[in-house]
Amino acid sequence: MTPAASSGGGSKQQDPIVADETAVVNGNGDQGKAPAATPKDGPKNNQKGKKTSEGAPKGDAGPNSGKPSGKELKERAKAEKQAKRAKEREGKQGQPVADFKGGNIAPEPESKIGKSPGKDQPPSKSHQRRRSSAGAHAQKPLPLRPAAAAASVPKVQETLEEDNRVPLLEHLYGHPRRTTIAGASKDVHPSVLALGLQIGAYEICGSNARCVAMLLVFQQVISSYTTPVATSLPRHLTTHLSSQIDYLISYRPLSVSQGNAIRWLKVAISAVDISTPEEQAKSDLCIGIDNFIREKISVADQVIAASGAERIKDGDVIMTYAKSSIVEKTLAEAFYQGKRFKVVVIDSHPLYEGRNLARALVDLGVEVQYSLINGLAHVVGPVTKTFLGAHAMMSNGRLYSRLGTAMVAMMAKDVNSPVMVCCESVKVTDRVALDSFVHNEIAPEDELLPPRMPENGQNVDSDSKSLSLYNWRKTPNLQLLNLMYDLTPAEMIDVVITEAGSMPPNAIAMVQSLTANT
Amino acid sequence: MAPRTGGGTPSALDLLKSHHRNKTLPVDASIEELITLLRRRQIQGSRECAEATAFLLQRVIGSLDNHDVSSLLESVQALGRRLEAASPKELAIGNVVRRVLGLIREEVEEDRENGSNGATEEPSSSSPVTVRPESYASSSLDPTTGQQASASTTSETTQPPPAGRMQTSLGNAGSGSMFSLLSQSTSTSKSANTLAFQSPSLHVTTPTEPISNNVNTRDLRAEVLEGLEELLDEIRQADDQIAGYALEHIHSREIILINSTSRTVQKFLLKAAAKRKYTVVQAANQSDGQICSYQTPSARPPSKMTAQGPFISSLTAAGISVIVVPDSAVFALMARINKVVIDASFILADGSFVAPAGSLAIAKAAKLHKNPIVALGGVYKISPIYPFTARAFLETGDTNEVTILGRQDLMKECAVQNPLSDYLSVGLVDLYISNLGGLVPASIYQVVSDHYRMEDLDLGGMKPEA
């Protein structure tokens, strides 16, 4: 729904700490295009990065071409393979790593496992180098920025016991989210590594922002891609991208918009003529991505904002929930047109995205009222219109959006205020859904708990019994549930505003077929 | 607003109790103490407030002597006014005061009957008892009653006796006499009758004064204190009695949604857990301090901080599986919820009620999914007041609790709201469970008329003229 850093440019606001992270992770600083890669971090890792990117393809794994003794070589390869597996397994479980908050360099379990016999030798091979450098980076504690602290990245993400899973949603518990780059496959492009971290920490949050950021990063991936021998770009690049995508998924499941963009990109790649020179093909694809972003998101947003702003009149009281980049643009557009209205921002625990929206609107000069979702009944009275953002529109007309949206829509309908959904066509999916259970995303449960504040440390200790929610994992019969999305019934939505026009929610499937053709 | 003391942390109430028990403070000081505690919201929650009020009344009535009935009534009324002013949105205080006033009047009536049976015919048999219209309108009740007066039933009150005889019978009736309280025109009693309280006592005429000798009053006082003790027991046992009905409402494998950590809900759930296995989904809202408590502990009552832990651990220990979700998840989960249990902060005479903030949205979501909504609340929470201005009962909290985590700057530039309670109108709740058992909203008025007396609806906002 809601870009914390809305599109590529947004990363500028990110504070130094993140830039630092990026510098650490991002090898190819020279491209500097992705939101992840701020230009300045280039030099630091430049050499390393260059080498790494060359060694990217997986195929030529035979690590030590120049080394003697076949047997030794074999052994080493085997050990390395094992280590890699162990690492991957660990990475999947999200088993980490540094105590984020503590700031002290936690011993990296990784590096020990990852240390194959071959490691002691001079790191002449790009393969090894890369590995070791990745390990070193992972060791660096990732400082937590305040915003992320709100989301309270869990210190140690343990796998959930059966007993601590909500039985109803058993199917939604996949692997715990990855929280570090440790154990990432060597194929993963450094800027993708960085993007994963940002997405995982909600630095980049909201389906538009995630989609744009991903596409920009993929541009870098494509630029630094070289087709391995004995294969062709249209065939191999998609698999190469797939491993990047898998990595991103290990942080958070793909948003619908991301999924749609990826589908488009893969089609575009496979459509590349084999005879096209590689450089040409790559730059064509990059241009294609730029166009996609412009067409599907930037321009679409402008159209939607203009159309939405038309529906705002002077004196309106407009309610919105959490933060949607497109709703923000719509409100800003209406404000620029000289309309004077009041905005009621409803927000909720634990992400508090609405605060960013409230902040942005206040800075614009809009009159803003802010309340949490439990105060909904109090503020809903004077509301005349409700604008909601979308994570996705299901083709049966239901709105899949941030948890709590349905409640806001319901209360808005209760006071007879029209409910309007702003949704780019890239968010329209052909999936259908009837409830919020079958498809959903479960975020780390610890986000629901307040971060333990250092100054309250002794308080927490003395009160540890009363604050037993902290050790909820060890409490039998207790489950925490941190869903990300809910489904708003179509009958609560009056109109869906897309760049292809405004329509009742049940007609949204039309947009789907419309955009599928283009 | 809802009582949040789930655990056994020493509260302001405990402090009060010990003061009352040991009589460490003089009466005036304990009145001031309670008023201060109420003002600072250090005593919160209906049960706590009701109990504290009852304690104080015990103390005050116990310490009164050489006073006649009229001054007894008057001082209780005056105290009630002060307490209500200290925490105007906590109706349980007024409820207790009115119950006590009713007690006194009842005793007086009994005395009178005994007196008239045994002794000579009382000259001043009766005068209509009611409240004066102007003070009525000024109270939190409502002005519209005045208009309804025309539609009222005819008053069954007897004609007041000649004023001369009244005066003599009242003897030293001064400014605080029953006369000024009770002698009103029949027209006002009409207006009072319109509120559909079909209480027998409503129409029964009360004596102007049972010859006010002190012996009589002392007996009366003892009886009133006894009644007060019963009332206190009722308040204390309400939670357990409500819990007694739990098995009638919770079946095995049920999924129940709750949104508070009150003791009433806790006991209710625990009782059922003894026999049945089921699941509780707790919609915890952040500003309530239920999940989060970022605030400095000293700034808030301790009960708020520590409510969550013991509450949940008591449920899980009893074998209930508890799912804690943020309150934004209610709509998403509602499709799988079987029943919603809400703790009523207080229940109003028409069958509507006030509950912790967020309850209205939960109730609407439940209605949408056709899930039954059960509200728990002891009889002491049932108020004789009609919600003509429902918003007047809703309390708002510290906005700091909403804008925690370094976004304090927002508060300066935009209007931040942190309501603590919601008003749920009549149609939303399916069943009340009180210590009397299950009550449909439509029958609340019956309970009201059984427990309160019309003449006490208004605690007399203005001084009676001499």
PDB file of N, CA and C in Angstrom, chain A residues 121-198:
ATOM      1  N   GLN A 121      43.364 -20.654   2.364  1.00  0.00           N
ATOM      2  CA  GLN A 121      44.289 -20.351   1.282  1.00  0.00           C
ATOM      3  C   GLN A 121      44.042 -18.958   0.725  1.00  0.00           C
ATOM      4  N   PRO A 122      45.049 -18.481   0.076  1.00  0.00           N
ATOM      5  CA  PRO A 122      44.889 -17.144  -0.502  1.00  0.00           C
ATOM      6  C   PRO A 122      43.642 -17.073  -1.353  1.00  0.00           C
ATOM      7  N   PRO A 123      42.904 -16.078  -1.160  1.00  0.00           N
ATOM      8  CA  PRO A 123      41.617 -16.013  -1.844  1.00  0.00           C
ATOM      9  C   PRO A 123      41.759 -15.593  -3.281  1.00  0.00           C
ATOM     10  N   SER A 124      42.324 -16.462  -4.015  1.00  0.00           N
ATOM     11  CA  SER A 124      42.565 -16.096  -5.394  1.00  0.00           C
ATOM     12  C   SER A 124      41.304 -16.228  -6.248  1.00  0.00           C
ATOM     13  N   LYS A 125      40.443 -17.089  -5.821  1.00  0.00           N
ATOM     14  CA  LYS A 125      39.269 -17.327  -6.663  1.00  0.00           C
ATOM     15  C   LYS A 125      38.144 -16.367  -6.304  1.00  0.00           C
ATOM     16  N   SER A 126      37.567 -15.897  -7.309  1.00  0.00           N
ATOM     17  CA  SER A 126      36.493 -14.931  -7.086  1.00  0.00           C
ATOM     18  C   SER A 126      35.397 -15.552  -6.237  1.00  0.00           C
ATOM     19  N   HIS A 127      35.167 -16.801  -6.486  1.00  0.00           N
ATOM     20  CA  HIS A 127      34.129 -17.495  -5.764  1.00  0.00           C
ATOM     21  C   HIS A 127      34.340 -17.386  -4.263  1.00  0.00           C
ATOM     22  N   GLN A 128      35.559 -17.730  -3.866  1.00  0.00           N
ATOM     23  CA  GLN A 128      35.847 -17.704  -2.443  1.00  0.00           C
ATOM     24  C   GLN A 128      35.821 -16.302  -1.893  1.00  0.00           C
ATOM     25  N   ARG A 129      36.369 -15.458  -2.671  1.00  0.00           N
ATOM     26  CA  ARG A 129      36.421 -14.086  -2.184  1.00  0.00           C
ATOM     27  C   ARG A 129      35.062 -13.582  -1.839  1.00  0.00           C
ATOM     28  N   ARG A 130      34.261 -13.882  -2.723  1.00  0.00           N
ATOM     29  CA  ARG A 130      32.914 -13.388  -2.562  1.00  0.00           C
ATOM     30  C   ARG A 130      32.299 -13.927  -1.295  1.00  0.00           C
ATOM     31  N   ARG A 131      32.492 -15.164  -1.137  1.00  0.00           N
ATOM     32  CA  ARG A 131      31.945 -15.798   0.044  1.00  0.00           C
ATOM     33  C   ARG A 131      32.461 -15.123   1.298  1.00  0.00           C
ATOM     34  N   SER A 132      33.801 -14.999   1.325  1.00  0.00           N
ATOM     35  CA  SER A 132      34.350 -14.469   2.562  1.00  0.00           C
ATOM     36  C   SER A 132      33.919 -13.027   2.769  1.00  0.00           C
ATOM     37  N   SER A 133      33.855 -12.305   1.707  1.00  0.00           N
ATOM     38  CA  SER A 133      33.474 -10.905   1.898  1.00  0.00           C
ATOM     39  C   SER A 133      32.047 -10.810   2.387  1.00  0.00           C
ATOM     40  N   ALA A 134      31.216 -11.659   1.854  1.00  0.00           N
ATOM     41  CA  ALA A 134      29.828 -11.640   2.301  1.00  0.00           C
ATOM     42  C   ALA A 134      29.758 -11.938   3.785  1.00  0.00           C
ATOM     43  N   GLY A 135      30.579 -12.915   4.174  1.00  0.00           N
ATOM     44  CA  GLY A 135      30.578 -13.271   5.588  1.00  0.00           C
ATOM     45  C   GLY A 135      30.986 -12.105   6.444  1.00  0.00           C
ATOM     46  N   ALA A 136      32.025 -11.434   6.010  1.00  0.00           N
ATOM     47  CA  ALA A 136      32.517 -10.314   6.791  1.00  0.00           C
ATOM     48  C   ALA A 136      31.453  -9.241   6.920  1.00  0.00           C
ATOM     49  N   HIS A 137      30.755  -9.034   5.846  1.00  0.00           N
ATOM     50  CA  HIS A 137      29.726  -7.996   5.900  1.00  0.00           C
ATOM     51  C   HIS A 137      28.621  -8.364   6.845  1.00  0.00           C
ATOM     52  N   ALA A 138      28.305  -9.614   6.764  1.00  0.00           N
ATOM     53  CA  ALA A 138      27.202 -10.042   7.608  1.00  0.00           C
ATOM     54  C   ALA A 138      27.548  -9.877   9.072  1.00  0.00           C
ATOM     55  N   GLN A 139      28.845  -9.936   9.330  1.00  0.00           N
ATOM     56  CA  GLN A 139      29.231  -9.812  10.720  1.00  0.00           C
ATOM     57  C   GLN A 139      28.980  -8.431  11.268  1.00  0.00           C
ATOM     58  N   LYS A 140      29.003  -7.521  10.402  1.00  0.00           N
ATOM     59  CA  LYS A 140      28.807  -6.152  10.878  1.00  0.00           C
ATOM     60  C   LYS A 140      27.410  -6.025  11.432  1.00  0.00           C
ATOM     61  N   PRO A 141      27.325  -5.485  12.604  1.00  0.00           N
ATOM     62  CA  PRO A 141      25.978  -5.334  13.145  1.00  0.00           C
ATOM     63  C   PRO A 141      25.220  -4.333  12.292  1.00  0.00           C
ATOM     64  N   LEU A 142      23.990  -4.669  12.023  1.00  0.00           N
ATOM     65  CA  LEU A 142      23.194  -3.735  11.246  1.00  0.00           C
ATOM     66  C   LEU A 142      22.476  -2.832  12.223  1.00  0.00           C
ATOM     67  N   PRO A 143      22.836  -1.617  12.223  1.00  0.00           N
ATOM     68  CA  PRO A 143      22.211  -0.722  13.194  1.00  0.00           C
ATOM     69  C   PRO A 143      20.752  -0.556  12.829  1.00  0.00           C
ATOM     70  N   LEU A 144      19.968  -0.368  13.820  1.00  0.00           N
ATOM     71  CA  LEU A 144      18.541  -0.291  13.611  1.00  0.00           C
ATOM     72  C   LEU A 144      18.147   1.159  13.591  1.00  0.00           C
ATOM     73  N   ARG A 145      17.458   1.537  12.563  1.00  0.00           N
ATOM     74  CA  ARG A 145      17.007   2.921  12.594  1.00  0.00           C
ATOM     75  C   ARG A 145      15.695   3.011  13.351  1.00  0.00           C
ATOM     76  N   PRO A 146      15.374   4.197  13.771  1.00  0.00           N
ATOM     77  CA  PRO A 146      14.215   4.346  14.634  1.00  0.00           C
ATOM     78  C   PRO A 146      12.951   3.766  14.033  1.00  0.00           C
ATOM     79  N   ALA A 147      12.767   3.994  12.777  1.00  0.00           N
ATOM     80  CA  ALA A 147      11.544   3.503  12.151  1.00  0.00           C
ATOM     81  C   ALA A 147      11.472   2.001  12.254  1.00  0.00           C
ATOM     82  N   ALA A 148      12.622   1.403  12.054  1.00  0.00           N
ATOM     83  CA  ALA A 148      12.636  -0.040  12.129  1.00  0.00           C
ATOM     84  C   ALA A 148      12.442  -0.509  13.553  1.00  0.00           C
ATOM     85  N   ALA A 149      12.886   0.330  14.466  1.00  0.00           N
ATOM     86  CA  ALA A 149      12.704  -0.038  15.857  1.00  0.00           C
ATOM     87  C   ALA A 149      11.231  -0.133  16.177  1.00  0.00           C
ATOM     88  N   ALA A 150      10.463   0.694  15.533  1.00  0.00           N
ATOM     89  CA  ALA A 150       9.025   0.646  15.740  1.00  0.00           C
ATOM     90  C   ALA A 150       8.507  -0.713  15.319  1.00  0.00           C
ATOM     91  N   ALA A 151       9.030  -1.164  14.233  1.00  0.00           N
ATOM     92  CA  ALA A 151       8.597  -2.463  13.768  1.00  0.00           C
ATOM     93  C   ALA A 151       9.254  -3.569  14.569  1.00  0.00           C
ATOM     94  N   SER A 152      10.243  -3.172  15.333  1.00  0.00           N
ATOM     95  CA  SER A 152      10.876  -4.091  16.269  1.00  0.00           C
ATOM     96  C   SER A 152      11.314  -5.386  15.612  1.00  0.00           C
ATOM     97  N   VAL A 153      12.357  -5.285  14.891  1.00  0.00           N
ATOM     98  CA  VAL A 153      12.904  -6.482  14.277  1.00  0.00           C
ATOM     99  C   VAL A 153      13.325  -7.433  15.389  1.00  0.00           C
ATOM    100  N   PRO A 154      12.848  -8.617  15.308  1.00  0.00           N
ATOM    101  CA  PRO A 154      13.139  -9.530  16.412  1.00  0.00           C
ATOM    102  C   PRO A 154      14.632  -9.810  16.501  1.00  0.00           C
ATOM    103  N   LYS A 155      15.057  -9.973  17.711  1.00  0.00           N
ATOM    104  CA  LYS A 155      16.476 -10.230  17.901  1.00  0.00           C
ATOM    105  C   LYS A 155      16.855 -11.578  17.340  1.00  0.00           C
ATOM    106  N   VAL A 156      16.173 -12.532  17.820  1.00  0.00           N
ATOM    107  CA  VAL A 156      16.409 -13.861  17.300  1.00  0.00           C
ATOM    108  C   VAL A 156      15.073 -14.409  16.878  1.00  0.00           C
ATOM    109  N   GLN A 157      14.998 -14.705  15.649  1.00  0.00           N
ATOM    110  CA  GLN A 157      13.722 -15.219  15.194  1.00  0.00           C
ATOM    111  C   GLN A 157      13.734 -16.726  15.311  1.00  0.00           C
ATOM    112  N   GLU A 158      12.980 -17.196  16.240  1.00  0.00           N
ATOM    113  CA  GLU A 158      12.963 -18.626  16.426  1.00  0.00           C
ATOM    114  C   GLU A 158      11.857 -19.213  15.575  1.00  0.00           C
ATOM    115  N   THR A 159      12.023 -20.436  15.259  1.00  0.00           N
ATOM    116  CA  THR A 159      10.927 -21.079  14.563  1.00  0.00           C
ATOM    117  C   THR A 159       9.821 -21.321  15.566  1.00  0.00           C
ATOM    118  N   LEU A 160       8.635 -21.259  15.079  1.00  0.00           N
ATOM    119  CA  LEU A 160       7.502 -21.380  15.982  1.00  0.00           C
ATOM    120  C   LEU A 160       7.196 -22.837  16.273  1.00  0.00           C
ATOM    121  N   GLU A 161       6.919 -23.080  17.509  1.00  0.00           N
ATOM    122  CA  GLU A 161       6.447 -24.406  17.868  1.00  0.00           C
ATOM    123  C   GLU A 161       5.026 -24.558  17.332  1.00  0.00           C
ATOM    124  N   GLU A 162       4.652 -25.781  17.132  1.00  0.00           N
ATOM    125  CA  GLU A 162       3.290 -26.075  16.707  1.00  0.00           C
ATOM    126  C   GLU A 162       2.293 -25.324  17.573  1.00  0.00           C
ATOM    127  N   ASP A 163       2.574 -25.376  18.841  1.00  0.00           N
ATOM    128  CA  ASP A 163       1.612 -24.862  19.803  1.00  0.00           C
ATOM    129  C   ASP A 163       1.447 -23.346  19.688  1.00  0.00           C
ATOM    130  N   ASN A 164       2.440 -22.702  19.166  1.00  0.00           N
ATOM    131  CA  ASN A 164       2.363 -21.255  19.089  1.00  0.00           C
ATOM    132  C   ASN A 164       1.853 -20.761  17.741  1.00  0.00           C
ATOM    133  N   ARG A 165       1.369 -21.683  16.958  1.00  0.00           N
ATOM    134  CA  ARG A 165       0.794 -21.278  15.680  1.00  0.00           C
ATOM    135  C   ARG A 165      -0.712 -21.298  15.785  1.00  0.00           C
ATOM    136  N   VAL A 166      -1.296 -20.326  15.138  1.00  0.00           N
ATOM    137  CA  VAL A 166      -2.754 -20.300  15.125  1.00  0.00           C
ATOM    138  C   VAL A 166      -3.236 -21.425  14.217  1.00  0.00           C
ATOM    139  N   PRO A 167      -3.984 -22.357  14.769  1.00  0.00           N
ATOM    140  CA  PRO A 167      -4.345 -23.543  13.987  1.00  0.00           C
ATOM    141  C   PRO A 167      -5.071 -23.195  12.693  1.00  0.00           C
ATOM    142  N   LEU A 168      -5.879 -22.163  12.781  1.00  0.00           N
ATOM    143  CA  LEU A 168      -6.673 -21.760  11.629  1.00  0.00           C
ATOM    144  C   LEU A 168      -5.802 -21.352  10.445  1.00  0.00           C
ATOM    145  N   LEU A 169      -4.611 -20.881  10.761  1.00  0.00           N
ATOM    146  CA  LEU A 169      -3.774 -20.300   9.717  1.00  0.00           C
ATOM    147  C   LEU A 169      -2.473 -21.071   9.547  1.00  0.00           C
ATOM    148  N   GLU A 170      -2.532 -22.313   9.946  1.00  0.00           N
ATOM    149  CA  GLU A 170      -1.345 -23.158   9.893  1.00  0.00           C
ATOM    150  C   GLU A 170      -0.661 -23.082   8.527  1.00  0.00           C
ATOM    151  N   HIS A 171      -1.465 -23.015   7.495  1.00  0.00           N
ATOM    152  CA  HIS A 171      -0.921 -23.054   6.133  1.00  0.00           C
ATOM    153  C   HIS A 171      -0.126 -21.806   5.782  1.00  0.00           C
ATOM    154  N   LEU A 172      -0.288 -20.765   6.572  1.00  0.00           N
ATOM    155  CA  LEU A 172       0.391 -19.510   6.222  1.00  0.00           C
ATOM    156  C   LEU A 172       1.781 -19.402   6.829  1.00  0.00           C
ATOM    157  N   TYR A 173       2.054 -20.273   7.771  1.00  0.00           N
ATOM    158  CA  TYR A 173       3.375 -20.200   8.378  1.00  0.00           C
ATOM    159  C   TYR A 173       4.378 -20.906   7.473  1.00  0.00           C
ATOM    160  N   GLY A 174       5.140 -20.140   6.759  1.00  0.00           N
ATOM    161  CA  GLY A 174       6.178 -20.762   5.945  1.00  0.00           C
ATOM    162  C   GLY A 174       7.467 -20.715   6.728  1.00  0.00           C
ATOM    163  N   HIS A 175       8.517 -20.450   6.015  1.00  0.00           N
ATOM    164  CA  HIS A 175       9.772 -20.218   6.706  1.00  0.00           C
ATOM    165  C   HIS A 175       9.674 -18.889   7.413  1.00  0.00           C
ATOM    166  N   PRO A 176      10.297 -18.790   8.534  1.00  0.00           N
ATOM    167  CA  PRO A 176      10.342 -17.479   9.158  1.00  0.00           C
ATOM    168  C   PRO A 176      11.060 -16.514   8.234  1.00  0.00           C
ATOM    169  N   ARG A 177      10.702 -15.287   8.361  1.00  0.00           N
ATOM    170  CA  ARG A 177      11.335 -14.311   7.484  1.00  0.00           C
ATOM    171  C   ARG A 177      12.828 -14.233   7.726  1.00  0.00           C
ATOM    172  N   ARG A 178      13.530 -14.065   6.662  1.00  0.00           N
ATOM    173  CA  ARG A 178      14.959 -13.827   6.778  1.00  0.00           C
ATOM    174  C   ARG A 178      15.164 -12.425   7.309  1.00  0.00           C
ATOM    175  N   THR A 179      16.165 -12.263   8.129  1.00  0.00           N
ATOM    176  CA  THR A 179      16.418 -10.920   8.640  1.00  0.00           C
ATOM    177  C   THR A 179      17.835 -10.444   8.331  1.00  0.00           C
ATOM    178  N   THR A 180      18.660 -11.317   7.811  1.00  0.00           N
ATOM    179  CA  THR A 180      20.014 -10.872   7.476  1.00  0.00           C
ATOM    180  C   THR A 180      20.374 -11.405   6.101  1.00  0.00           C
ATOM    181  N   ILE A 181      21.492 -10.899   5.594  1.00  0.00           N
ATOM    182  CA  ILE A 181      21.913 -11.409   4.303  1.00  0.00           C
ATOM    183  C   ILE A 181      22.746 -12.667   4.451  1.00  0.00           C
ATOM    184  N   ALA A 182      22.980 -13.054   5.664  1.00  0.00           N
ATOM    185  CA  ALA A 182      23.810 -14.223   5.881  1.00  0.00           C
ATOM    186  C   ALA A 182      23.199 -15.431   5.195  1.00  0.00           C
ATOM    187  N   GLY A 183      24.038 -16.172   4.544  1.00  0.00           N
ATOM    188  CA  GLY A 183      23.566 -17.395   3.932  1.00  0.00           C
ATOM    189  C   GLY A 183      22.898 -17.202   2.594  1.00  0.00           C
ATOM    190  N   ALA A 184      23.002 -16.019   2.071  1.00  0.00           N
ATOM    191  CA  ALA A 184      22.396 -15.787   0.774  1.00  0.00           C
ATOM    192  C   ALA A 184      23.166 -16.544  -0.286  1.00  0.00           C
ATOM    193  N   SER A 185      22.461 -16.960  -1.273  1.00  0.00           N
ATOM    194  CA  SER A 185      23.128 -17.646  -2.376  1.00  0.00           C
ATOM    195  C   SER A 185      24.102 -16.695  -3.050  1.00  0.00           C
ATOM    196  N   LYS A 186      25.178 -17.245  -3.601  1.00  0.00           N
ATOM    197  CA  LYS A 186      26.190 -16.366  -4.178  1.00  0.00           C
ATOM    198  C   LYS A 186      25.699 -15.708  -5.452  1.00  0.00           C
ATOM    199  N   ASP A 187      24.624 -16.253  -5.993  1.00  0.00           N
ATOM    200  CA  ASP A 187      24.093 -15.656  -7.206  1.00  0.00           C
ATOM    201  C   ASP A 187      23.409 -14.327  -6.967  1.00  0.00           C
ATOM    202  N   VAL A 188      23.057 -14.110  -5.723  1.00  0.00           N
ATOM    203  CA  VAL A 188      22.222 -12.938  -5.452  1.00  0.00           C
ATOM    204  C   VAL A 188      23.053 -11.678  -5.607  1.00  0.00           C
ATOM    205  N   HIS A 189      22.544 -10.810  -6.378  1.00  0.00           N
ATOM    206  CA  HIS A 189      23.213  -9.548  -6.675  1.00  0.00           C
ATOM    207  C   HIS A 189      23.255  -8.689  -5.418  1.00  0.00           C
ATOM    208  N   PRO A 190      24.347  -8.009  -5.185  1.00  0.00           N
ATOM    209  CA  PRO A 190      24.462  -7.216  -3.948  1.00  0.00           C
ATOM    210  C   PRO A 190      23.327  -6.210  -3.761  1.00  0.00           C
ATOM    211  N   SER A 191      22.896  -5.589  -4.830  1.00  0.00           N
ATOM    212  CA  SER A 191      21.826  -4.618  -4.635  1.00  0.00           C
ATOM    213  C   SER A 191      20.520  -5.313  -4.262  1.00  0.00           C
ATOM    214  N   VAL A 192      20.387  -6.552  -4.694  1.00  0.00           N
ATOM    215  CA  VAL A 192      19.215  -7.315  -4.274  1.00  0.00           C
ATOM    216  C   VAL A 192      19.326  -7.650  -2.792  1.00  0.00           C
ATOM    217  N   LEU A 193      20.550  -7.959  -2.380  1.00  0.00           N
ATOM    218  CA  LEU A 193      20.768  -8.208  -0.952  1.00  0.00           C
ATOM    219  C   LEU A 193      20.298  -7.015  -0.144  1.00  0.00           C
ATOM    220  N   ALA A 194      20.693  -5.846  -0.596  1.00  0.00           N
ATOM    221  CA  ALA A 194      20.330  -4.630   0.128  1.00  0.00           C
ATOM    222  C   ALA A 194      18.827  -4.424   0.109  1.00  0.00           C
ATOM    223  N   LEU A 195      18.238  -4.617  -1.054  1.00  0.00           N
ATOM    224  CA  LEU A 195      16.799  -4.418  -1.162  1.00  0.00           C
ATOM    225  C   LEU A 195      16.046  -5.357  -0.226  1.00  0.00           C
ATOM    226  N   GLY A 196      16.536  -6.590  -0.155  1.00  0.00           N
ATOM    227  CA  GLY A 196      15.895  -7.541   0.734  1.00  0.00           C
ATOM    228  C   GLY A 196      15.863  -7.028   2.160  1.00  0.00           C
ATOM    229  N   LEU A 197      17.006  -6.505   2.593  1.00  0.00           N
ATOM    230  CA  LEU A 197      17.072  -5.982   3.959  1.00  0.00           C
ATOM    231  C   LEU A 197      16.089  -4.835   4.150  1.00  0.00           C
ATOM    232  N   GLN A 198      16.044  -3.983   3.151  1.00  0.00           N
ATOM    233  CA  GLN A 198      15.153  -2.828   3.283  1.00  0.00           C
ATOM    234  C   GLN A 198      13.695  -3.247   3.318  1.00  0.00           C
TER     235      GLN A 198
END
